[in-house]
Amino acid sequence: MDIRIHDLVRTYYSEGKQIRALDHVDLTIPANRIFTLLGPSGCGKTTLLRCIVGLEAPDDGEIYIGDELVFSKAKNIFVPPEQRGLGMVFQTYAIWPHMNVFDNVAYPLQTQKLAKEKIRERVSQALKFVQLEGFEKRPATKLSGGQQQRVALARALVAEPKVILFDEPLSNLDAKLREETRKELRSFLTELQITAIYVTHDRIEALALSDLIAVMRSGRIVEIGEPKKIYFNSDSQFVADFIGRANLIKGKVERLDGDHALFASEIGPVRDLNSQDIPVGQEAYLCVRPEFIRLSKDLEGAHNSYNGKVESLIFIGEAYEGEVRIGETLLTTTVDPTADFREGDTLAVSFDPDHCFLLTT
Ligand code: ATP
């Protein structure tokens, strides 16, 4: 089931100030995909999620869930949350500590007053799905954080929602468990073929989990795309920088040769860039991800190669995080952990023009 949002506005008033949490949001969330709202703290992600669920009444706009209009300011429609057919998993585990696993998962069905046998069957299916068979009698407090989050997922799924929404569900888990649970969640949701809306400010979580990512800033959607498109070819400096570490090198398109551009940059000329239809004379930033910057002891002038000095190298296990200076420009790089470089070394710095892109906004 898809979700369509038109011109949604939500304004808060606090301490005499007006806060535009949602600033004319237009958005289509496609059916049966994992759709992530990503953005810095305070950009409006949770407000948008709460408006979709019906926990928040927008000031203006419309929301459709499938063909049903669940909110319209103009038509004075507000369908209450319990009638929207949505499931929700929150940041805090939100499972009841005084109940065992079975009762926690059964709760939404008990409030619907379903027959006991039917409840048992549906709970057992949901627990099987999240791989918690045999845990029915375990008190909720005697589960690990990851297991508690799976109980929360089973409880959201047992009511057979049309859409499931997640508000930073993994942020209370430690780093290793978060990685495992994220993988599990992606496989659960992909198997279910359900529309999932996921809110996070963690870029790695968004990249790893999503089919589509919408990046938000100051109450607006600034870009929507598949994870690889957003990472390798985003449309704006803000998104490029937010979604990963980015070296933004300032310059101007000096010449075009078919699809290729010569870019006069602050570190020197960069040749054979994809021109991206940017005209000659246009100022822009070249975005180069740290993992695409190569360092080499061989200073023989290769294509797009510049002399740089290693300013810092920090060992983080799988790599070194390095900083290398070319003139006034400091670039961050990811260096192979077996590389024999030292701080202060003068090296050749190069990158493949196919692995960079230009940004004009
Ligand atoms: P986070 O990642 O920190 O949870 P978010 O992107 O989910 O942030 P929201 O919680 O949607 O952001 O908040 C958007 C803006 O609206 C923020 O500036 C926030 O301070 C403000 N805001 C949210 N709820 C209220 C409220 N009840 N009263 C006043 N201001 C609010």
mmCIF file of C-alpha atoms and ligand atoms in Angstrom:
data_model
loop_
_atom_site.group_PDB
_atom_site.id
_atom_site.type_symbol
_atom_site.label_atom_id
_atom_site.label_comp_id
_atom_site.label_asym_id
_atom_site.label_seq_id
_atom_site.Cartn_x
_atom_site.Cartn_y
_atom_site.Cartn_z
ATOM 1 C CA MET A 1 0.000 0.000 0.000
ATOM 2 C CA ASP A 2 1.498 3.360 -0.962
ATOM 3 C CA ILE A 3 1.276 6.612 0.991
ATOM 4 C CA ARG A 4 0.851 9.977 -0.675
ATOM 5 C CA ILE A 5 1.434 13.241 1.129
ATOM 6 C CA HIS A 6 0.510 16.607 -0.325
ATOM 7 C CA ASP A 7 1.665 19.988 0.900
ATOM 8 C CA LEU A 8 1.872 18.963 4.555
ATOM 9 C CA VAL A 9 2.531 21.725 7.070
ATOM 10 C CA ARG A 10 3.023 21.417 10.828
ATOM 11 C CA THR A 11 3.991 24.422 12.918
ATOM 12 C CA TYR A 12 4.745 24.400 16.625
ATOM 13 C CA TYR A 13 4.831 27.384 18.939
ATOM 14 C CA SER A 14 7.262 27.339 21.813
ATOM 15 C CA GLU A 15 8.547 30.161 24.031
ATOM 16 C CA GLY A 16 6.980 32.760 21.746
ATOM 17 C CA LYS A 17 8.726 31.307 18.678
ATOM 18 C CA GLN A 18 7.256 29.613 15.639
ATOM 19 C CA ILE A 19 8.890 26.329 14.579
ATOM 20 C CA ARG A 20 8.071 24.984 11.097
ATOM 21 C CA ALA A 21 8.563 21.269 11.749
ATOM 22 C CA LEU A 22 7.066 20.372 8.324
ATOM 23 C CA ASP A 23 7.342 22.955 5.599
ATOM 24 C CA HIS A 24 5.080 22.012 2.652
ATOM 25 C CA VAL A 25 6.115 18.367 2.346
ATOM 26 C CA ASP A 26 5.152 16.525 -0.861
ATOM 27 C CA LEU A 27 6.045 12.861 -0.873
ATOM 28 C CA THR A 28 5.031 9.495 -2.319
ATOM 29 C CA ILE A 29 6.108 6.451 -0.353
ATOM 30 C CA PRO A 30 5.886 3.448 -2.691
ATOM 31 C CA ALA A 31 4.185 0.201 -1.687
ATOM 32 C CA ASN A 32 6.154 -2.740 -0.327
ATOM 33 C CA ARG A 33 9.509 -1.009 -0.043
ATOM 34 C CA ILE A 34 11.638 0.033 2.928
ATOM 35 C CA PHE A 35 11.500 3.811 2.847
ATOM 36 C CA THR A 36 13.745 5.765 5.218
ATOM 37 C CA LEU A 37 13.415 9.335 6.424
ATOM 38 C CA LEU A 38 16.955 10.468 7.192
ATOM 39 C CA GLY A 39 18.137 13.821 8.460
ATOM 40 C CA PRO A 40 19.793 15.711 11.292
ATOM 41 C CA SER A 41 18.187 16.087 14.673
ATOM 42 C CA GLY A 42 15.197 18.433 14.588
ATOM 43 C CA CYS A 43 14.627 18.267 10.799
ATOM 44 C CA GLY A 44 11.050 16.975 11.202
ATOM 45 C CA LYS A 45 11.347 13.190 10.714
ATOM 46 C CA THR A 46 9.393 12.200 13.813
ATOM 47 C CA THR A 47 6.769 14.870 13.199
ATOM 48 C CA LEU A 48 6.188 13.498 9.680
ATOM 49 C CA LEU A 49 5.937 9.945 11.017
ATOM 50 C CA ARG A 50 3.490 11.026 13.736
ATOM 51 C CA CYS A 51 1.340 12.841 11.164
ATOM 52 C CA ILE A 52 1.163 9.670 9.020
ATOM 53 C CA VAL A 53 0.224 7.557 12.048
ATOM 54 C CA GLY A 54 -2.355 10.119 13.209
ATOM 55 C CA LEU A 55 -0.703 10.964 16.541
ATOM 56 C CA GLU A 56 -0.292 14.524 15.276
ATOM 57 C CA ALA A 57 -2.740 16.734 13.366
ATOM 58 C CA PRO A 58 -1.020 18.757 10.642
ATOM 59 C CA ASP A 59 -1.971 22.410 10.069
ATOM 60 C CA ASP A 60 -2.452 21.919 6.360
ATOM 61 C CA GLY A 61 -2.212 19.379 3.542
ATOM 62 C CA GLU A 62 -3.460 15.876 2.780
ATOM 63 C CA ILE A 63 -2.397 12.296 3.537
ATOM 64 C CA TYR A 64 -3.591 9.242 1.604
ATOM 65 C CA ILE A 65 -2.910 5.690 2.771
ATOM 66 C CA GLY A 66 -3.582 3.655 -0.364
ATOM 67 C CA ASP A 67 -6.765 5.167 -1.774
ATOM 68 C CA GLU A 68 -8.079 6.306 1.572
ATOM 69 C CA LEU A 69 -7.812 9.974 2.467
ATOM 70 C CA VAL A 70 -6.898 9.834 6.166
ATOM 71 C CA PHE A 71 -6.181 13.521 6.629
ATOM 72 C CA SER A 72 -7.335 16.609 4.772
ATOM 73 C CA LYS A 73 -7.395 20.074 6.233
ATOM 74 C CA ALA A 74 -9.518 21.409 3.370
ATOM 75 C CA LYS A 75 -12.066 18.582 3.631
ATOM 76 C CA ASN A 76 -11.920 18.457 7.431
ATOM 77 C CA ILE A 77 -10.966 14.761 7.505
ATOM 78 C CA PHE A 78 -8.982 13.180 10.332
ATOM 79 C CA VAL A 79 -9.069 9.385 10.598
ATOM 80 C CA PRO A 80 -7.947 8.399 14.136
ATOM 81 C CA PRO A 81 -4.753 6.315 14.487
ATOM 82 C CA GLU A 82 -6.483 3.047 15.410
ATOM 83 C CA GLN A 83 -8.490 3.166 12.167
ATOM 84 C CA ARG A 84 -5.512 3.786 9.869
ATOM 85 C CA GLY A 85 -4.370 0.135 9.831
ATOM 86 C CA LEU A 86 -0.752 0.931 10.674
ATOM 87 C CA GLY A 87 1.759 -0.770 12.965
ATOM 88 C CA MET A 88 4.451 1.088 14.833
ATOM 89 C CA VAL A 89 7.774 0.188 16.483
ATOM 90 C CA PHE A 90 9.340 2.863 18.691
ATOM 91 C CA GLN A 91 12.812 3.778 19.880
ATOM 92 C CA THR A 92 12.134 2.594 23.396
ATOM 93 C CA TYR A 93 11.158 -1.048 23.295
ATOM 94 C CA ALA A 94 7.630 -0.170 24.385
ATOM 95 C CA ILE A 95 6.858 -3.698 25.469
ATOM 96 C CA TRP A 96 5.194 -4.241 28.805
ATOM 97 C CA PRO A 97 7.672 -5.383 31.450
ATOM 98 C CA HIS A 98 5.025 -7.056 33.622
ATOM 99 C CA MET A 99 3.871 -9.339 30.777
ATOM 100 C CA ASN A 100 5.517 -12.359 29.235
ATOM 101 C CA VAL A 101 6.379 -12.561 25.520
ATOM 102 C CA PHE A 102 3.082 -14.221 24.541
ATOM 103 C CA ASP A 103 0.906 -11.624 26.313
ATOM 104 C CA ASN A 104 2.908 -8.742 24.890
ATOM 105 C CA VAL A 105 2.439 -9.971 21.331
ATOM 106 C CA ALA A 106 -1.190 -11.012 21.912
ATOM 107 C CA TYR A 107 -2.187 -7.623 23.350
ATOM 108 C CA PRO A 108 -3.388 -5.926 20.100
ATOM 109 C CA LEU A 109 -5.530 -8.991 19.281
ATOM 110 C CA GLN A 110 -6.977 -9.189 22.791
ATOM 111 C CA THR A 111 -8.130 -5.576 22.512
ATOM 112 C CA GLN A 112 -9.824 -6.592 19.236
ATOM 113 C CA LYS A 113 -11.545 -9.366 21.239
ATOM 114 C CA LEU A 114 -10.543 -12.167 18.860
ATOM 115 C CA ALA A 115 -11.268 -15.792 19.788
ATOM 116 C CA LYS A 116 -8.597 -17.364 22.050
ATOM 117 C CA GLU A 117 -7.658 -20.045 19.527
ATOM 118 C CA LYS A 118 -7.257 -17.471 16.744
ATOM 119 C CA ILE A 119 -5.053 -15.314 18.997
ATOM 120 C CA ARG A 120 -2.838 -18.299 19.849
ATOM 121 C CA GLU A 121 -2.431 -19.118 16.159
ATOM 122 C CA ARG A 122 -1.573 -15.553 15.080
ATOM 123 C CA VAL A 123 0.868 -14.979 17.989
ATOM 124 C CA SER A 124 2.597 -18.246 17.256
ATOM 125 C CA GLN A 125 2.963 -17.251 13.560
ATOM 126 C CA ALA A 126 4.376 -13.822 14.477
ATOM 127 C CA LEU A 127 6.855 -15.274 16.987
ATOM 128 C CA LYS A 128 7.958 -17.861 14.464
ATOM 129 C CA PHE A 129 8.537 -15.096 11.945
ATOM 130 C CA VAL A 130 10.810 -13.126 14.294
ATOM 131 C CA GLN A 131 12.510 -16.370 15.383
ATOM 132 C CA LEU A 132 11.283 -16.276 18.974
ATOM 133 C CA GLU A 133 9.451 -19.605 19.018
ATOM 134 C CA GLY A 134 9.685 -21.175 22.463
ATOM 135 C CA PHE A 135 10.007 -17.799 24.222
ATOM 136 C CA GLU A 136 6.236 -17.456 24.865
ATOM 137 C CA LYS A 137 6.432 -17.768 28.658
ATOM 138 C CA ARG A 138 9.646 -15.747 29.142
ATOM 139 C CA PRO A 139 9.073 -12.497 31.098
ATOM 140 C CA ALA A 140 9.736 -9.543 28.776
ATOM 141 C CA THR A 141 12.404 -8.180 31.101
ATOM 142 C CA LYS A 142 14.434 -11.390 30.766
ATOM 143 C CA LEU A 143 15.200 -10.821 27.117
ATOM 144 C CA SER A 144 18.179 -9.110 25.497
ATOM 145 C CA GLY A 145 17.659 -5.677 23.905
ATOM 146 C CA GLY A 146 17.625 -7.225 20.431
ATOM 147 C CA GLN A 147 15.070 -9.849 21.496
ATOM 148 C CA GLN A 148 12.869 -7.165 23.083
ATOM 149 C CA GLN A 149 12.946 -5.251 19.810
ATOM 150 C CA ARG A 150 11.904 -8.454 17.995
ATOM 151 C CA VAL A 151 8.967 -8.817 20.418
ATOM 152 C CA ALA A 152 7.996 -5.217 19.583
ATOM 153 C CA LEU A 153 8.185 -6.103 15.880
ATOM 154 C CA ALA A 154 6.083 -9.257 16.384
ATOM 155 C CA ARG A 155 3.484 -7.208 18.274
ATOM 156 C CA ALA A 156 3.347 -4.684 15.426
ATOM 157 C CA LEU A 157 3.045 -7.481 12.828
ATOM 158 C CA VAL A 158 0.439 -9.598 14.627
ATOM 159 C CA ALA A 159 -2.304 -7.081 13.838
ATOM 160 C CA GLU A 160 -1.451 -7.531 10.107
ATOM 161 C CA PRO A 161 -0.918 -3.841 9.390
ATOM 162 C CA LYS A 162 -0.956 -2.405 5.864
ATOM 163 C CA VAL A 163 2.097 -0.314 6.667
ATOM 164 C CA ILE A 164 4.645 -0.526 9.467
ATOM 165 C CA LEU A 165 6.475 2.505 10.838
ATOM 166 C CA PHE A 166 9.705 2.552 12.812
ATOM 167 C CA ASP A 167 10.990 5.485 14.872
ATOM 168 C CA GLU A 168 14.721 4.921 15.485
ATOM 169 C CA PRO A 169 14.011 1.390 16.748
ATOM 170 C CA LEU A 170 17.649 0.357 17.051
ATOM 171 C CA SER A 171 19.137 3.401 18.739
ATOM 172 C CA ASN A 172 19.082 1.859 22.224
ATOM 173 C CA LEU A 173 21.064 -1.192 21.148
ATOM 174 C CA ASP A 174 24.846 -1.424 21.344
ATOM 175 C CA ALA A 175 26.794 -1.134 18.078
ATOM 176 C CA LYS A 176 27.245 -4.860 17.393
ATOM 177 C CA LEU A 177 23.668 -5.814 18.221
ATOM 178 C CA ARG A 178 22.423 -2.884 16.154
ATOM 179 C CA GLU A 179 24.264 -4.242 13.121
ATOM 180 C CA GLU A 180 22.822 -7.739 13.585
ATOM 181 C CA THR A 181 19.298 -6.515 14.252
ATOM 182 C CA ARG A 182 19.446 -4.206 11.226
ATOM 183 C CA LYS A 183 20.355 -7.153 8.997
ATOM 184 C CA GLU A 184 17.559 -9.260 10.490
ATOM 185 C CA LEU A 185 15.038 -6.461 10.119
ATOM 186 C CA ARG A 186 15.893 -5.977 6.455
ATOM 187 C CA SER A 187 15.412 -9.663 5.777
ATOM 188 C CA PHE A 188 12.118 -9.772 7.776
ATOM 189 C CA LEU A 189 10.691 -6.760 5.951
ATOM 190 C CA THR A 190 11.840 -7.889 2.516
ATOM 191 C CA GLU A 191 10.241 -11.304 3.071
ATOM 192 C CA LEU A 192 6.998 -9.727 4.318
ATOM 193 C CA GLN A 193 6.622 -7.470 1.253
ATOM 194 C CA ILE A 194 5.170 -4.718 3.402
ATOM 195 C CA THR A 195 5.420 -0.934 3.132
ATOM 196 C CA ALA A 196 7.864 0.116 5.844
ATOM 197 C CA ILE A 197 8.684 3.684 6.860
ATOM 198 C CA TYR A 198 11.800 4.011 8.927
ATOM 199 C CA VAL A 199 13.101 7.099 10.727
ATOM 200 C CA THR A 200 16.758 7.473 11.616
ATOM 201 C CA HIS A 201 19.539 10.033 11.819
ATOM 202 C CA ASP A 202 22.118 7.251 11.374
ATOM 203 C CA ARG A 203 23.361 7.332 7.786
ATOM 204 C CA ILE A 204 24.863 3.818 7.873
ATOM 205 C CA GLU A 205 21.590 2.391 9.125
ATOM 206 C CA ALA A 206 19.759 4.209 6.322
ATOM 207 C CA LEU A 207 22.190 2.977 3.656
ATOM 208 C CA ALA A 208 22.172 -0.619 4.912
ATOM 209 C CA LEU A 209 18.446 -1.016 5.433
ATOM 210 C CA SER A 210 16.601 1.030 2.842
ATOM 211 C CA ASP A 211 15.282 0.551 -0.656
ATOM 212 C CA LEU A 212 14.779 4.315 -0.837
ATOM 213 C CA ILE A 213 16.040 7.179 1.312
ATOM 214 C CA ALA A 214 14.438 10.612 1.663
ATOM 215 C CA VAL A 215 16.841 13.142 3.150
ATOM 216 C CA MET A 216 15.164 15.880 5.184
ATOM 217 C CA ARG A 217 16.414 19.290 6.241
ATOM 218 C CA SER A 218 14.555 22.008 8.152
ATOM 219 C CA GLY A 219 11.105 20.508 7.587
ATOM 220 C CA ARG A 220 11.614 19.791 3.892
ATOM 221 C CA ILE A 221 12.514 16.772 1.773
ATOM 222 C CA VAL A 222 15.696 17.713 -0.060
ATOM 223 C CA GLU A 223 16.400 14.522 -2.004
ATOM 224 C CA ILE A 224 14.943 11.052 -2.546
ATOM 225 C CA GLY A 225 16.844 8.167 -4.072
ATOM 226 C CA GLU A 226 18.220 4.674 -3.778
ATOM 227 C CA PRO A 227 21.092 4.376 -1.279
ATOM 228 C CA LYS A 228 23.793 4.125 -3.955
ATOM 229 C CA LYS A 229 22.452 7.083 -5.922
ATOM 230 C CA ILE A 230 22.358 9.233 -2.782
ATOM 231 C CA TYR A 231 25.864 8.172 -1.766
ATOM 232 C CA PHE A 232 27.623 8.258 -5.121
ATOM 233 C CA ASN A 233 25.697 10.929 -6.962
ATOM 234 C CA SER A 234 23.708 13.139 -4.654
ATOM 235 C CA ASP A 235 22.305 16.438 -5.834
ATOM 236 C CA SER A 236 23.503 18.807 -3.122
ATOM 237 C CA GLN A 237 26.463 19.483 -0.860
ATOM 238 C CA PHE A 238 24.219 19.068 2.166
ATOM 239 C CA VAL A 239 23.169 15.534 1.186
ATOM 240 C CA ALA A 240 26.657 14.514 -0.013
ATOM 241 C CA ASP A 241 28.126 15.621 3.293
ATOM 242 C CA PHE A 242 25.352 14.212 5.473
ATOM 243 C CA ILE A 243 25.250 10.737 3.929
ATOM 244 C CA GLY A 244 28.968 10.084 4.277
ATOM 245 C CA ARG A 245 32.359 11.681 4.692
ATOM 246 C CA ALA A 246 32.881 13.901 1.675
ATOM 247 C CA ASN A 247 35.824 15.925 0.388
ATOM 248 C CA LEU A 248 34.339 18.980 -1.312
ATOM 249 C CA ILE A 249 36.925 20.609 -3.558
ATOM 250 C CA LYS A 250 36.071 24.062 -4.876
ATOM 251 C CA GLY A 251 36.598 25.066 -8.497
ATOM 252 C CA LYS A 252 35.111 26.022 -11.844
ATOM 253 C CA VAL A 253 34.337 24.130 -15.064
ATOM 254 C CA GLU A 254 37.036 25.393 -17.428
ATOM 255 C CA ARG A 255 36.453 23.404 -20.598
ATOM 256 C CA LEU A 256 34.056 20.831 -22.001
ATOM 257 C CA ASP A 257 35.022 18.072 -24.376
ATOM 258 C CA GLY A 258 31.889 16.111 -25.265
ATOM 259 C CA ASP A 259 30.688 14.622 -21.967
ATOM 260 C CA HIS A 260 33.979 15.342 -20.259
ATOM 261 C CA ALA A 261 34.840 18.410 -18.224
ATOM 262 C CA LEU A 262 38.118 19.951 -17.225
ATOM 263 C CA PHE A 263 37.666 21.330 -13.737
ATOM 264 C CA ALA A 264 40.034 24.061 -12.509
ATOM 265 C CA SER A 265 40.106 23.349 -8.786
ATOM 266 C CA GLU A 266 41.870 24.604 -5.700
ATOM 267 C CA ILE A 267 44.170 21.547 -5.811
ATOM 268 C CA GLY A 268 44.931 21.892 -9.552
ATOM 269 C CA PRO A 269 43.230 20.814 -12.810
ATOM 270 C CA VAL A 270 41.007 17.703 -12.637
ATOM 271 C CA ARG A 271 40.544 16.056 -16.040
ATOM 272 C CA ASP A 272 37.962 13.745 -17.600
ATOM 273 C CA LEU A 273 35.149 14.380 -15.159
ATOM 274 C CA ASN A 274 31.610 13.564 -16.213
ATOM 275 C CA SER A 275 30.354 17.035 -17.152
ATOM 276 C CA GLN A 276 26.819 16.395 -15.797
ATOM 277 C CA ASP A 277 25.615 19.110 -18.220
ATOM 278 C CA ILE A 278 27.265 21.808 -16.146
ATOM 279 C CA PRO A 279 28.204 24.773 -18.365
ATOM 280 C CA VAL A 280 31.684 26.258 -18.799
ATOM 281 C CA GLY A 281 32.406 28.945 -16.221
ATOM 282 C CA GLN A 282 30.104 27.447 -13.579
ATOM 283 C CA GLU A 283 31.516 27.351 -10.069
ATOM 284 C CA ALA A 284 31.050 24.008 -8.332
ATOM 285 C CA TYR A 285 32.386 21.603 -5.741
ATOM 286 C CA LEU A 286 33.937 18.296 -6.691
ATOM 287 C CA CYS A 287 32.877 15.575 -4.256
ATOM 288 C CA VAL A 288 35.434 12.803 -3.689
ATOM 289 C CA ARG A 289 34.736 10.150 -1.059
ATOM 290 C CA PRO A 290 37.711 9.295 1.217
ATOM 291 C CA GLU A 291 37.753 5.663 0.053
ATOM 292 C CA PHE A 292 38.467 6.755 -3.533
ATOM 293 C CA ILE A 293 41.546 8.810 -2.733
ATOM 294 C CA ARG A 294 44.720 6.866 -3.448
ATOM 295 C CA LEU A 295 48.071 7.614 -1.877
ATOM 296 C CA SER A 296 51.271 6.404 -3.442
ATOM 297 C CA LYS A 297 54.985 6.853 -2.838
ATOM 298 C CA ASP A 298 55.559 7.062 -6.555
ATOM 299 C CA LEU A 299 55.498 10.756 -7.347
ATOM 300 C CA GLU A 300 55.702 10.252 -11.138
ATOM 301 C CA GLY A 301 52.975 12.558 -12.508
ATOM 302 C CA ALA A 302 50.024 10.212 -13.208
ATOM 303 C CA HIS A 303 46.663 11.454 -14.494
ATOM 304 C CA ASN A 304 44.841 13.561 -11.884
ATOM 305 C CA SER A 305 47.689 13.208 -9.444
ATOM 306 C CA TYR A 306 48.792 15.872 -6.961
ATOM 307 C CA ASN A 307 51.608 16.195 -4.465
ATOM 308 C CA GLY A 308 50.350 16.046 -0.902
ATOM 309 C CA LYS A 309 51.659 15.728 2.627
ATOM 310 C CA VAL A 310 50.235 13.283 5.182
ATOM 311 C CA GLU A 311 49.048 15.364 8.140
ATOM 312 C CA SER A 312 47.531 12.629 10.286
ATOM 313 C CA LEU A 313 46.954 8.888 10.282
ATOM 314 C CA ILE A 314 44.653 7.247 12.810
ATOM 315 C CA PHE A 315 44.536 3.464 12.997
ATOM 316 C CA ILE A 316 40.939 2.197 13.356
ATOM 317 C CA GLY A 317 41.499 -1.517 12.756
ATOM 318 C CA GLU A 318 40.157 -2.161 9.275
ATOM 319 C CA ALA A 319 41.899 0.970 7.921
ATOM 320 C CA TYR A 320 43.736 4.160 8.705
ATOM 321 C CA GLU A 321 41.734 7.344 8.636
ATOM 322 C CA GLY A 322 44.129 9.823 7.096
ATOM 323 C CA GLU A 323 44.323 13.505 6.387
ATOM 324 C CA VAL A 324 46.457 14.690 3.510
ATOM 325 C CA ARG A 325 47.175 18.302 2.606
ATOM 326 C CA ILE A 326 47.454 19.562 -0.970
ATOM 327 C CA GLY A 327 48.332 23.269 -0.755
ATOM 328 C CA GLU A 328 45.651 24.848 1.421
ATOM 329 C CA THR A 329 43.215 21.952 0.991
ATOM 330 C CA LEU A 330 42.930 19.178 3.563
ATOM 331 C CA LEU A 331 41.443 15.923 2.243
ATOM 332 C CA THR A 332 40.349 12.953 4.316
ATOM 333 C CA THR A 333 41.267 9.504 3.045
ATOM 334 C CA THR A 334 40.841 5.877 3.967
ATOM 335 C CA VAL A 335 44.192 4.114 3.856
ATOM 336 C CA ASP A 336 44.879 0.389 3.701
ATOM 337 C CA PRO A 337 45.989 -0.721 7.219
ATOM 338 C CA THR A 338 49.035 -2.476 5.780
ATOM 339 C CA ALA A 339 50.280 0.678 3.989
ATOM 340 C CA ASP A 340 53.725 1.813 4.976
ATOM 341 C CA PHE A 341 53.036 5.546 5.305
ATOM 342 C CA ARG A 342 53.900 7.939 8.111
ATOM 343 C CA GLU A 343 52.679 11.331 9.173
ATOM 344 C CA GLY A 344 54.814 13.951 7.397
ATOM 345 C CA ASP A 345 55.421 11.798 4.256
ATOM 346 C CA THR A 346 55.124 13.555 0.913
ATOM 347 C CA LEU A 347 53.092 11.370 -1.431
ATOM 348 C CA ALA A 348 51.217 11.350 -4.721
ATOM 349 C CA VAL A 349 47.487 11.798 -4.173
ATOM 350 C CA SER A 350 45.188 10.685 -6.979
ATOM 351 C CA PHE A 351 41.595 9.696 -7.694
ATOM 352 C CA ASP A 352 39.678 8.216 -10.577
ATOM 353 C CA PRO A 353 37.452 10.881 -12.219
ATOM 354 C CA ASP A 354 34.699 8.248 -12.637
ATOM 355 C CA HIS A 355 34.412 8.035 -8.852
ATOM 356 C CA CYS A 356 33.756 11.734 -8.240
ATOM 357 C CA PHE A 357 30.876 14.048 -9.028
ATOM 358 C CA LEU A 358 30.266 17.778 -9.293
ATOM 359 C CA LEU A 359 27.839 19.677 -7.096
ATOM 360 C CA THR A 360 26.491 23.106 -7.926
ATOM 361 C CA THR A 361 24.041 23.460 -5.032
HETATM 362 P P1 ATP B 1 15.326 13.854 16.240
HETATM 363 O O1 ATP B 1 16.188 13.092 15.267
HETATM 364 O O2 ATP B 1 16.149 14.657 17.211
HETATM 365 O O3 ATP B 1 14.268 13.022 16.894
HETATM 366 P P2 ATP B 1 13.437 14.915 14.283
HETATM 367 O O4 ATP B 1 14.029 15.100 12.937
HETATM 368 O O5 ATP B 1 12.612 13.709 14.498
HETATM 369 O O6 ATP B 1 14.575 15.019 15.399
HETATM 370 P P3 ATP B 1 11.134 16.405 15.185
HETATM 371 O O7 ATP B 1 11.041 15.703 16.495
HETATM 372 O O8 ATP B 1 10.136 16.067 14.146
HETATM 373 O O9 ATP B 1 12.600 16.246 14.580
HETATM 374 O O10 ATP B 1 11.089 17.967 15.473
HETATM 375 C C1 ATP B 1 11.076 18.952 14.422
HETATM 376 C C2 ATP B 1 11.129 20.336 15.054
HETATM 377 O O11 ATP B 1 9.918 20.586 15.768
HETATM 378 C C3 ATP B 1 12.247 20.519 16.087
HETATM 379 O O12 ATP B 1 12.730 21.824 15.964
HETATM 380 C C4 ATP B 1 11.557 20.291 17.408
HETATM 381 O O13 ATP B 1 12.192 21.008 18.433
HETATM 382 C C5 ATP B 1 10.161 20.853 17.130
HETATM 383 N N1 ATP B 1 9.115 20.187 17.922
HETATM 384 C C6 ATP B 1 8.754 18.890 17.855
HETATM 385 N N2 ATP B 1 7.738 18.623 18.697
HETATM 386 C C7 ATP B 1 7.425 19.801 19.303
HETATM 387 C C8 ATP B 1 6.463 20.218 20.287
HETATM 388 N N3 ATP B 1 5.591 19.349 20.778
HETATM 389 N N4 ATP B 1 6.468 21.521 20.663
HETATM 390 C C9 ATP B 1 7.342 22.401 20.147
HETATM 391 N N5 ATP B 1 8.268 22.094 19.232
HETATM 392 C C10 ATP B 1 8.320 20.816 18.806
#
